[in-house]
Amino acid sequence: MKIAIFASGGGSNAQKIINYFRHHPKIGVALIVSNNTNAGVIDLAQKEDIPFYILQDGELEEEEFSEVLVALNIDFIVLAGFLKKIPNDIIKAYPNKIVNIHPALLPKYGGKGMYGMNVHKAVVESGEKESGMTIHYVNENYDEGSIIEQHKVELSFSDTPEDCAKKVLSLEHKFFAPCIERLLTE
Ligand code: GRF
């Protein structure tokens, strides 16, 4: 099974997923896709010798890109901090085969504009006693696909948005790759 990871940022989740599947008998990371030439995840792809593709607006028609994925025999798509909307053609070509990780307990703190530190600021400013991570399928609407797995972490009253982000990220690093493995082997 070949996974493509789509990411726009530093790629710490991508690194965990690559490490987890490095010696896996059936599953491997075959492609990294980013919309950002400066993304840390591109350096990671080069370091790990994994092919990468920069998906920029207008450069390649949506339909052509879903054909590229199919031609590369990509079986499953993992969004790990990918900030661009997934083109509908890709969603149609990969039904129930695209998952996203969201750094909060959906359905709270999801939707347009709710990414990165915006999420953690909103959680802390609302006085939440807990936050967490959600792995969900991707459909046409932001953060609305069905939920696959959630994990929670307690927040203390003194936690800043940065503290909250650290706590949630460590949950992501622990649970994302095993969840992908389960989805691909069940
Ligand atoms: C993670 O918190 C993920 O939930 C969110 O973006 C962040 C990506 O971090 N969607 P990294 O690039 O994997 O370090």
Short mmCIF file of N, CA, C and O in Angstrom, two decimals, residues 25-131:
data_model
loop_
_atom_site.label_atom_id
_atom_site.label_comp_id
_atom_site.label_asym_id
_atom_site.label_seq_id
_atom_site.Cartn_x
_atom_site.Cartn_y
_atom_site.Cartn_z
N PRO A 25 6.14 -4.26 6.32
CA PRO A 25 6.11 -5.19 5.18
C PRO A 25 5.10 -4.82 4.09
O PRO A 25 5.26 -5.23 2.94
N LYS A 26 4.05 -4.05 4.45
CA LYS A 26 2.99 -3.83 3.45
C LYS A 26 2.72 -2.36 3.12
O LYS A 26 2.05 -2.07 2.14
N ILE A 27 3.16 -1.45 3.98
CA ILE A 27 2.76 -0.04 3.84
C ILE A 27 4.01 0.84 3.78
O ILE A 27 4.94 0.64 4.57
N GLY A 28 4.01 1.80 2.87
CA GLY A 28 5.15 2.72 2.82
C GLY A 28 4.72 4.09 2.33
O GLY A 28 3.70 4.25 1.66
N VAL A 29 5.52 5.10 2.69
CA VAL A 29 5.24 6.46 2.22
C VAL A 29 5.94 6.62 0.87
O VAL A 29 7.16 6.52 0.77
N ALA A 30 5.13 6.84 -0.18
CA ALA A 30 5.67 6.84 -1.54
C ALA A 30 5.74 8.24 -2.15
O ALA A 30 6.38 8.43 -3.18
N LEU A 31 5.07 9.20 -1.53
CA LEU A 31 5.03 10.54 -2.13
C LEU A 31 4.72 11.58 -1.06
O LEU A 31 3.91 11.33 -0.17
N ILE A 32 5.39 12.72 -1.18
CA ILE A 32 5.07 13.87 -0.33
C ILE A 32 4.56 14.97 -1.26
O ILE A 32 5.18 15.26 -2.29
N VAL A 33 3.45 15.58 -0.88
CA VAL A 33 2.89 16.67 -1.67
C VAL A 33 2.80 17.90 -0.79
O VAL A 33 2.35 17.81 0.37
N SER A 34 3.24 19.05 -1.30
CA SER A 34 3.09 20.29 -0.55
C SER A 34 2.65 21.39 -1.49
O SER A 34 2.87 21.32 -2.69
N ASN A 35 2.02 22.41 -0.93
CA ASN A 35 1.67 23.59 -1.73
C ASN A 35 2.70 24.69 -1.50
O ASN A 35 2.56 25.78 -2.00
N ASN A 36 3.72 24.38 -0.71
CA ASN A 36 4.64 25.41 -0.25
C ASN A 36 6.07 24.95 -0.49
O ASN A 36 6.53 23.99 0.12
N THR A 37 6.76 25.66 -1.39
CA THR A 37 8.14 25.27 -1.73
C THR A 37 9.07 25.36 -0.53
O THR A 37 10.10 24.69 -0.48
N ASN A 38 8.72 26.24 0.44
CA ASN A 38 9.61 26.41 1.60
C ASN A 38 9.24 25.51 2.77
O ASN A 38 9.83 25.63 3.84
N ALA A 39 8.28 24.63 2.58
CA ALA A 39 7.83 23.80 3.70
C ALA A 39 8.95 22.86 4.16
O ALA A 39 9.68 22.29 3.33
N GLY A 40 9.05 22.72 5.48
CA GLY A 40 10.04 21.79 6.05
C GLY A 40 9.85 20.38 5.51
O GLY A 40 10.81 19.61 5.40
N VAL A 41 8.63 20.08 5.16
CA VAL A 41 8.33 18.73 4.69
C VAL A 41 9.03 18.43 3.36
O VAL A 41 9.32 17.26 3.06
N ILE A 42 9.37 19.45 2.59
CA ILE A 42 10.12 19.24 1.34
C ILE A 42 11.57 18.84 1.66
O ILE A 42 12.13 17.92 1.06
N ASP A 43 12.17 19.52 2.65
CA ASP A 43 13.52 19.12 3.09
C ASP A 43 13.49 17.69 3.57
O ASP A 43 14.42 16.90 3.32
N LEU A 44 12.42 17.37 4.29
CA LEU A 44 12.27 16.01 4.82
C LEU A 44 12.21 14.99 3.68
O LEU A 44 12.89 13.96 3.71
N ALA A 45 11.42 15.30 2.65
CA ALA A 45 11.31 14.38 1.50
C ALA A 45 12.68 14.16 0.87
O ALA A 45 13.05 13.03 0.54
N GLN A 46 13.45 15.26 0.75
CA GLN A 46 14.79 15.13 0.14
C GLN A 46 15.71 14.30 1.02
O GLN A 46 16.41 13.41 0.54
N LYS A 47 15.66 14.57 2.31
CA LYS A 47 16.51 13.82 3.26
C LYS A 47 16.15 12.33 3.24
O LYS A 47 17.02 11.47 3.29
N GLU A 48 14.86 12.05 3.15
CA GLU A 48 14.38 10.66 3.21
C GLU A 48 14.37 9.99 1.82
O GLU A 48 13.99 8.84 1.70
N ASP A 49 14.72 10.79 0.80
CA ASP A 49 14.73 10.27 -0.57
C ASP A 49 13.35 9.76 -0.99
O ASP A 49 13.21 8.69 -1.59
N ILE A 50 12.34 10.54 -0.67
CA ILE A 50 10.96 10.23 -1.07
C ILE A 50 10.57 11.24 -2.15
O ILE A 50 10.80 12.44 -1.98
N PRO A 51 10.00 10.79 -3.27
CA PRO A 51 9.59 11.75 -4.30
C PRO A 51 8.63 12.79 -3.73
O PRO A 51 7.81 12.46 -2.85
N PHE A 52 8.74 14.03 -4.21
CA PHE A 52 7.80 15.04 -3.72
C PHE A 52 7.24 15.82 -4.90
O PHE A 52 7.81 15.85 -5.98
N TYR A 53 6.11 16.44 -4.66
CA TYR A 53 5.45 17.22 -5.69
C TYR A 53 4.94 18.51 -5.07
O TYR A 53 4.36 18.49 -3.99
N ILE A 54 5.21 19.62 -5.75
CA ILE A 54 4.69 20.91 -5.26
C ILE A 54 3.41 21.22 -6.03
O ILE A 54 3.44 21.41 -7.24
N LEU A 55 2.32 21.27 -5.29
CA LEU A 55 1.01 21.54 -5.88
C LEU A 55 0.72 23.03 -5.75
O LEU A 55 0.41 23.51 -4.65
N GLN A 56 0.89 23.76 -6.85
CA GLN A 56 0.66 25.20 -6.77
C GLN A 56 -0.57 25.58 -7.57
O GLN A 56 -0.88 24.94 -8.57
N ASP A 57 -1.21 26.66 -7.14
CA ASP A 57 -2.43 27.10 -7.81
C ASP A 57 -2.19 27.28 -9.30
O ASP A 57 -1.23 27.92 -9.71
N GLY A 58 -3.07 26.70 -10.09
CA GLY A 58 -3.03 26.95 -11.51
C GLY A 58 -1.96 26.18 -12.27
O GLY A 58 -1.91 26.22 -13.49
N GLU A 59 -1.08 25.51 -11.55
CA GLU A 59 0.02 24.87 -12.27
C GLU A 59 -0.41 23.58 -12.96
O GLU A 59 0.07 23.24 -14.02
N LEU A 60 -1.30 22.89 -12.31
CA LEU A 60 -1.76 21.62 -12.87
C LEU A 60 -3.25 21.52 -12.60
O LEU A 60 -3.71 21.80 -11.50
N GLU A 61 -4.00 21.16 -13.60
CA GLU A 61 -5.43 21.03 -13.39
C GLU A 61 -5.70 19.96 -12.34
O GLU A 61 -5.01 18.95 -12.27
N GLU A 62 -6.78 20.18 -11.56
CA GLU A 62 -7.13 19.23 -10.50
C GLU A 62 -7.23 17.81 -11.03
O GLU A 62 -6.73 16.87 -10.43
N GLU A 63 -7.90 17.70 -12.17
CA GLU A 63 -8.14 16.38 -12.72
C GLU A 63 -6.83 15.70 -13.06
O GLU A 63 -6.63 14.53 -12.79
N GLU A 64 -5.90 16.49 -13.62
CA GLU A 64 -4.61 15.92 -13.97
C GLU A 64 -3.87 15.46 -12.73
O GLU A 64 -3.18 14.45 -12.75
N PHE A 65 -4.02 16.21 -11.64
CA PHE A 65 -3.28 15.80 -10.44
C PHE A 65 -3.83 14.52 -9.86
O PHE A 65 -3.06 13.66 -9.42
N SER A 66 -5.17 14.34 -9.89
CA SER A 66 -5.68 13.07 -9.38
C SER A 66 -5.20 11.93 -10.28
O SER A 66 -4.93 10.83 -9.81
N GLU A 67 -5.01 12.23 -11.57
CA GLU A 67 -4.48 11.19 -12.48
C GLU A 67 -3.03 10.86 -12.13
O GLU A 67 -2.60 9.71 -12.23
N VAL A 68 -2.27 11.89 -11.72
CA VAL A 68 -0.87 11.65 -11.31
C VAL A 68 -0.84 10.69 -10.12
O VAL A 68 -0.07 9.72 -10.10
N LEU A 69 -1.74 10.93 -9.16
CA LEU A 69 -1.77 10.08 -7.97
C LEU A 69 -2.12 8.64 -8.34
O LEU A 69 -1.49 7.69 -7.84
N VAL A 70 -3.09 8.49 -9.21
CA VAL A 70 -3.50 7.14 -9.63
C VAL A 70 -2.35 6.49 -10.41
O VAL A 70 -2.02 5.32 -10.19
N ALA A 71 -1.70 7.26 -11.28
CA ALA A 71 -0.60 6.70 -12.09
C ALA A 71 0.56 6.25 -11.20
O ALA A 71 1.27 5.29 -11.53
N LEU A 72 0.74 6.93 -10.07
CA LEU A 72 1.82 6.54 -9.15
C LEU A 72 1.38 5.40 -8.22
O LEU A 72 2.10 5.04 -7.30
N ASN A 73 0.17 4.90 -8.46
CA ASN A 73 -0.39 3.81 -7.64
C ASN A 73 -0.54 4.19 -6.17
O ASN A 73 -0.35 3.36 -5.28
N ILE A 74 -0.84 5.45 -5.92
CA ILE A 74 -1.09 5.87 -4.54
C ILE A 74 -2.43 5.28 -4.10
O ILE A 74 -3.44 5.44 -4.77
N ASP A 75 -2.41 4.60 -2.94
CA ASP A 75 -3.62 3.94 -2.44
C ASP A 75 -4.36 4.78 -1.41
O ASP A 75 -5.57 4.60 -1.21
N PHE A 76 -3.63 5.65 -0.70
CA PHE A 76 -4.21 6.28 0.47
C PHE A 76 -3.54 7.65 0.65
O PHE A 76 -2.33 7.78 0.42
N ILE A 77 -4.33 8.64 1.04
CA ILE A 77 -3.80 10.00 1.20
C ILE A 77 -3.95 10.46 2.64
O ILE A 77 -5.02 10.33 3.23
N VAL A 78 -2.86 10.97 3.17
CA VAL A 78 -2.84 11.44 4.56
C VAL A 78 -2.57 12.94 4.55
O VAL A 78 -1.55 13.39 4.01
N LEU A 79 -3.50 13.71 5.11
CA LEU A 79 -3.28 15.15 5.24
C LEU A 79 -2.73 15.43 6.63
O LEU A 79 -3.37 15.11 7.63
N ALA A 80 -1.54 15.98 6.66
CA ALA A 80 -0.88 16.25 7.95
C ALA A 80 -0.48 17.72 7.95
O ALA A 80 0.67 18.07 7.63
N GLY A 81 -1.45 18.58 8.28
CA GLY A 81 -1.15 20.01 8.27
C GLY A 81 -1.13 20.55 6.85
O GLY A 81 -0.28 21.37 6.51
N PHE A 82 -2.07 20.11 6.02
CA PHE A 82 -2.15 20.61 4.63
C PHE A 82 -3.18 21.73 4.60
O PHE A 82 -4.34 21.52 4.96
N LEU A 83 -2.75 22.93 4.20
CA LEU A 83 -3.60 24.10 4.37
C LEU A 83 -4.44 24.47 3.15
O LEU A 83 -5.18 25.44 3.17
N LYS A 84 -4.30 23.71 2.09
CA LYS A 84 -5.10 24.00 0.90
C LYS A 84 -6.28 23.03 0.85
O LYS A 84 -6.17 21.91 1.35
N LYS A 85 -7.38 23.50 0.25
CA LYS A 85 -8.52 22.60 0.13
C LYS A 85 -8.20 21.50 -0.88
O LYS A 85 -7.58 21.76 -1.91
N ILE A 86 -8.62 20.29 -0.58
CA ILE A 86 -8.35 19.18 -1.50
C ILE A 86 -9.32 19.28 -2.68
O ILE A 86 -10.54 19.32 -2.49
N PRO A 87 -8.80 19.29 -3.90
CA PRO A 87 -9.68 19.37 -5.07
C PRO A 87 -10.70 18.22 -5.09
O PRO A 87 -10.37 17.09 -4.73
N ASN A 88 -11.92 18.55 -5.53
CA ASN A 88 -12.99 17.55 -5.53
C ASN A 88 -12.66 16.31 -6.36
O ASN A 88 -13.11 15.21 -6.03
N ASP A 89 -11.88 16.49 -7.41
CA ASP A 89 -11.55 15.33 -8.23
C ASP A 89 -10.74 14.30 -7.45
O ASP A 89 -10.86 13.09 -7.67
N ILE A 90 -9.90 14.79 -6.56
CA ILE A 90 -9.10 13.87 -5.74
C ILE A 90 -10.03 13.17 -4.74
O ILE A 90 -9.94 11.96 -4.53
N ILE A 91 -10.95 13.93 -4.16
CA ILE A 91 -11.90 13.34 -3.21
C ILE A 91 -12.73 12.25 -3.90
O ILE A 91 -12.95 11.17 -3.34
N LYS A 92 -13.13 12.52 -5.12
CA LYS A 92 -13.92 11.52 -5.86
C LYS A 92 -13.09 10.29 -6.21
O LYS A 92 -13.57 9.16 -6.18
N ALA A 93 -11.81 10.51 -6.54
CA ALA A 93 -10.95 9.39 -6.94
C ALA A 93 -10.53 8.53 -5.73
O ALA A 93 -10.15 7.38 -5.90
N TYR A 94 -10.61 9.11 -4.52
CA TYR A 94 -10.18 8.39 -3.32
C TYR A 94 -11.28 8.37 -2.25
O TYR A 94 -11.11 8.92 -1.17
N PRO A 95 -12.41 7.72 -2.53
CA PRO A 95 -13.50 7.72 -1.54
C PRO A 95 -13.10 6.96 -0.27
O PRO A 95 -12.61 5.83 -0.36
N ASN A 96 -13.27 7.59 0.87
CA ASN A 96 -12.88 7.00 2.16
C ASN A 96 -11.43 6.57 2.21
O ASN A 96 -11.05 5.67 2.95
N LYS A 97 -10.61 7.23 1.41
CA LYS A 97 -9.18 6.90 1.41
C LYS A 97 -8.34 8.16 1.62
O LYS A 97 -7.17 8.19 1.25
N ILE A 98 -8.98 9.18 2.18
CA ILE A 98 -8.23 10.39 2.54
C ILE A 98 -8.55 10.70 3.99
O ILE A 98 -9.73 10.79 4.37
N VAL A 99 -7.51 10.83 4.81
CA VAL A 99 -7.75 11.19 6.21
C VAL A 99 -6.98 12.45 6.55
O VAL A 99 -5.94 12.75 5.97
N ASN A 100 -7.54 13.18 7.51
CA ASN A 100 -6.91 14.42 7.98
C ASN A 100 -6.75 14.33 9.49
O ASN A 100 -7.53 13.66 10.16
N ILE A 101 -5.74 15.05 9.99
CA ILE A 101 -5.64 15.18 11.45
C ILE A 101 -5.93 16.63 11.80
O ILE A 101 -5.45 17.55 11.13
N HIS A 102 -6.78 16.81 12.80
CA HIS A 102 -7.14 18.16 13.23
C HIS A 102 -6.75 18.31 14.70
O HIS A 102 -7.06 17.44 15.52
N PRO A 103 -6.11 19.44 15.05
CA PRO A 103 -5.58 19.56 16.41
C PRO A 103 -6.60 20.06 17.43
O PRO A 103 -6.30 20.96 18.22
N ALA A 104 -7.79 19.49 17.44
CA ALA A 104 -8.81 19.81 18.44
C ALA A 104 -9.85 18.70 18.41
O ALA A 104 -9.80 17.82 17.55
N LEU A 105 -10.79 18.79 19.34
CA LEU A 105 -11.82 17.77 19.44
C LEU A 105 -13.02 18.20 18.60
O LEU A 105 -13.95 18.83 19.10
N LEU A 106 -12.98 17.85 17.31
CA LEU A 106 -14.11 18.19 16.43
C LEU A 106 -15.39 17.57 16.98
O LEU A 106 -15.32 16.53 17.64
N PRO A 107 -16.56 18.13 16.80
CA PRO A 107 -16.84 19.24 15.88
C PRO A 107 -16.51 20.63 16.43
O PRO A 107 -16.70 21.62 15.73
N LYS A 108 -15.99 20.69 17.67
CA LYS A 108 -15.61 22.01 18.18
C LYS A 108 -14.30 22.45 17.53
O LYS A 108 -13.42 21.62 17.27
N TYR A 109 -14.15 23.73 17.34
CA TYR A 109 -12.91 24.33 16.86
C TYR A 109 -12.46 23.80 15.51
O TYR A 109 -11.27 23.54 15.29
N GLY A 110 -13.42 23.59 14.61
CA GLY A 110 -13.08 23.21 13.25
C GLY A 110 -13.62 24.25 12.28
O GLY A 110 -14.17 25.27 12.68
N GLY A 111 -13.46 23.99 11.01
CA GLY A 111 -14.01 24.87 9.98
C GLY A 111 -12.98 25.84 9.45
O GLY A 111 -11.82 25.81 9.82
N LYS A 112 -13.46 26.70 8.56
CA LYS A 112 -12.57 27.61 7.86
C LYS A 112 -11.81 28.52 8.84
O LYS A 112 -12.38 29.02 9.79
N GLY A 113 -10.52 28.69 8.61
CA GLY A 113 -9.71 29.56 9.47
C GLY A 113 -9.23 28.88 10.73
O GLY A 113 -8.38 29.40 11.45
N MET A 114 -9.77 27.71 11.03
CA MET A 114 -9.36 27.00 12.25
C MET A 114 -8.21 26.05 11.91
O MET A 114 -8.41 24.87 11.61
N TYR A 115 -7.02 26.61 11.93
CA TYR A 115 -5.83 25.79 11.71
C TYR A 115 -4.70 26.35 12.58
O TYR A 115 -4.75 27.50 13.03
N GLY A 116 -3.73 25.50 12.81
CA GLY A 116 -2.53 25.91 13.56
C GLY A 116 -2.87 26.57 14.88
O GLY A 116 -3.77 26.16 15.61
N MET A 117 -2.16 27.67 15.18
CA MET A 117 -2.33 28.32 16.48
C MET A 117 -3.70 28.97 16.64
O MET A 117 -4.14 29.20 17.76
N ASN A 118 -4.41 29.24 15.55
CA ASN A 118 -5.78 29.79 15.68
C ASN A 118 -6.63 28.85 16.52
O ASN A 118 -7.45 29.29 17.32
N VAL A 119 -6.45 27.56 16.29
CA VAL A 119 -7.24 26.56 17.00
C VAL A 119 -6.90 26.61 18.50
O VAL A 119 -7.78 26.71 19.36
N HIS A 120 -5.61 26.55 18.81
CA HIS A 120 -5.21 26.47 20.22
C HIS A 120 -5.55 27.76 20.97
O HIS A 120 -5.92 27.72 22.14
N LYS A 121 -5.44 28.91 20.30
CA LYS A 121 -5.84 30.18 20.94
C LYS A 121 -7.32 30.14 21.27
O LYS A 121 -7.74 30.52 22.37
N ALA A 122 -8.14 29.68 20.33
CA ALA A 122 -9.59 29.64 20.55
C ALA A 122 -9.93 28.70 21.70
O ALA A 122 -10.78 29.02 22.55
N VAL A 123 -9.25 27.56 21.76
CA VAL A 123 -9.51 26.58 22.84
C VAL A 123 -9.18 27.20 24.19
O VAL A 123 -9.98 27.16 25.13
N VAL A 124 -7.98 27.81 24.30
CA VAL A 124 -7.55 28.37 25.59
C VAL A 124 -8.42 29.58 25.96
O VAL A 124 -8.85 29.71 27.11
N GLU A 125 -8.73 30.42 25.00
CA GLU A 125 -9.55 31.60 25.29
C GLU A 125 -10.96 31.23 25.73
O GLU A 125 -11.60 31.97 26.47
N SER A 126 -11.43 30.06 25.32
CA SER A 126 -12.77 29.62 25.73
C SER A 126 -12.75 28.97 27.11
O SER A 126 -13.80 28.53 27.59
N GLY A 127 -11.58 28.83 27.70
CA GLY A 127 -11.49 28.24 29.04
C GLY A 127 -11.74 26.74 29.06
O GLY A 127 -12.15 26.19 30.09
N GLU A 128 -11.46 26.07 27.96
CA GLU A 128 -11.67 24.62 27.91
C GLU A 128 -10.75 23.91 28.92
O GLU A 128 -9.61 24.31 29.11
N LYS A 129 -11.26 22.85 29.51
CA LYS A 129 -10.46 22.08 30.47
C LYS A 129 -9.70 20.94 29.78
O LYS A 129 -8.90 20.25 30.38
N GLU A 130 -10.06 20.72 28.52
CA GLU A 130 -9.36 19.68 27.76
C GLU A 130 -9.34 20.06 26.27
O GLU A 130 -10.14 20.86 25.81
N SER A 131 -8.34 19.48 25.60
CA SER A 131 -8.34 19.57 24.13
C SER A 131 -7.92 18.20 23.62
O SER A 131 -7.98 17.22 24.36
#
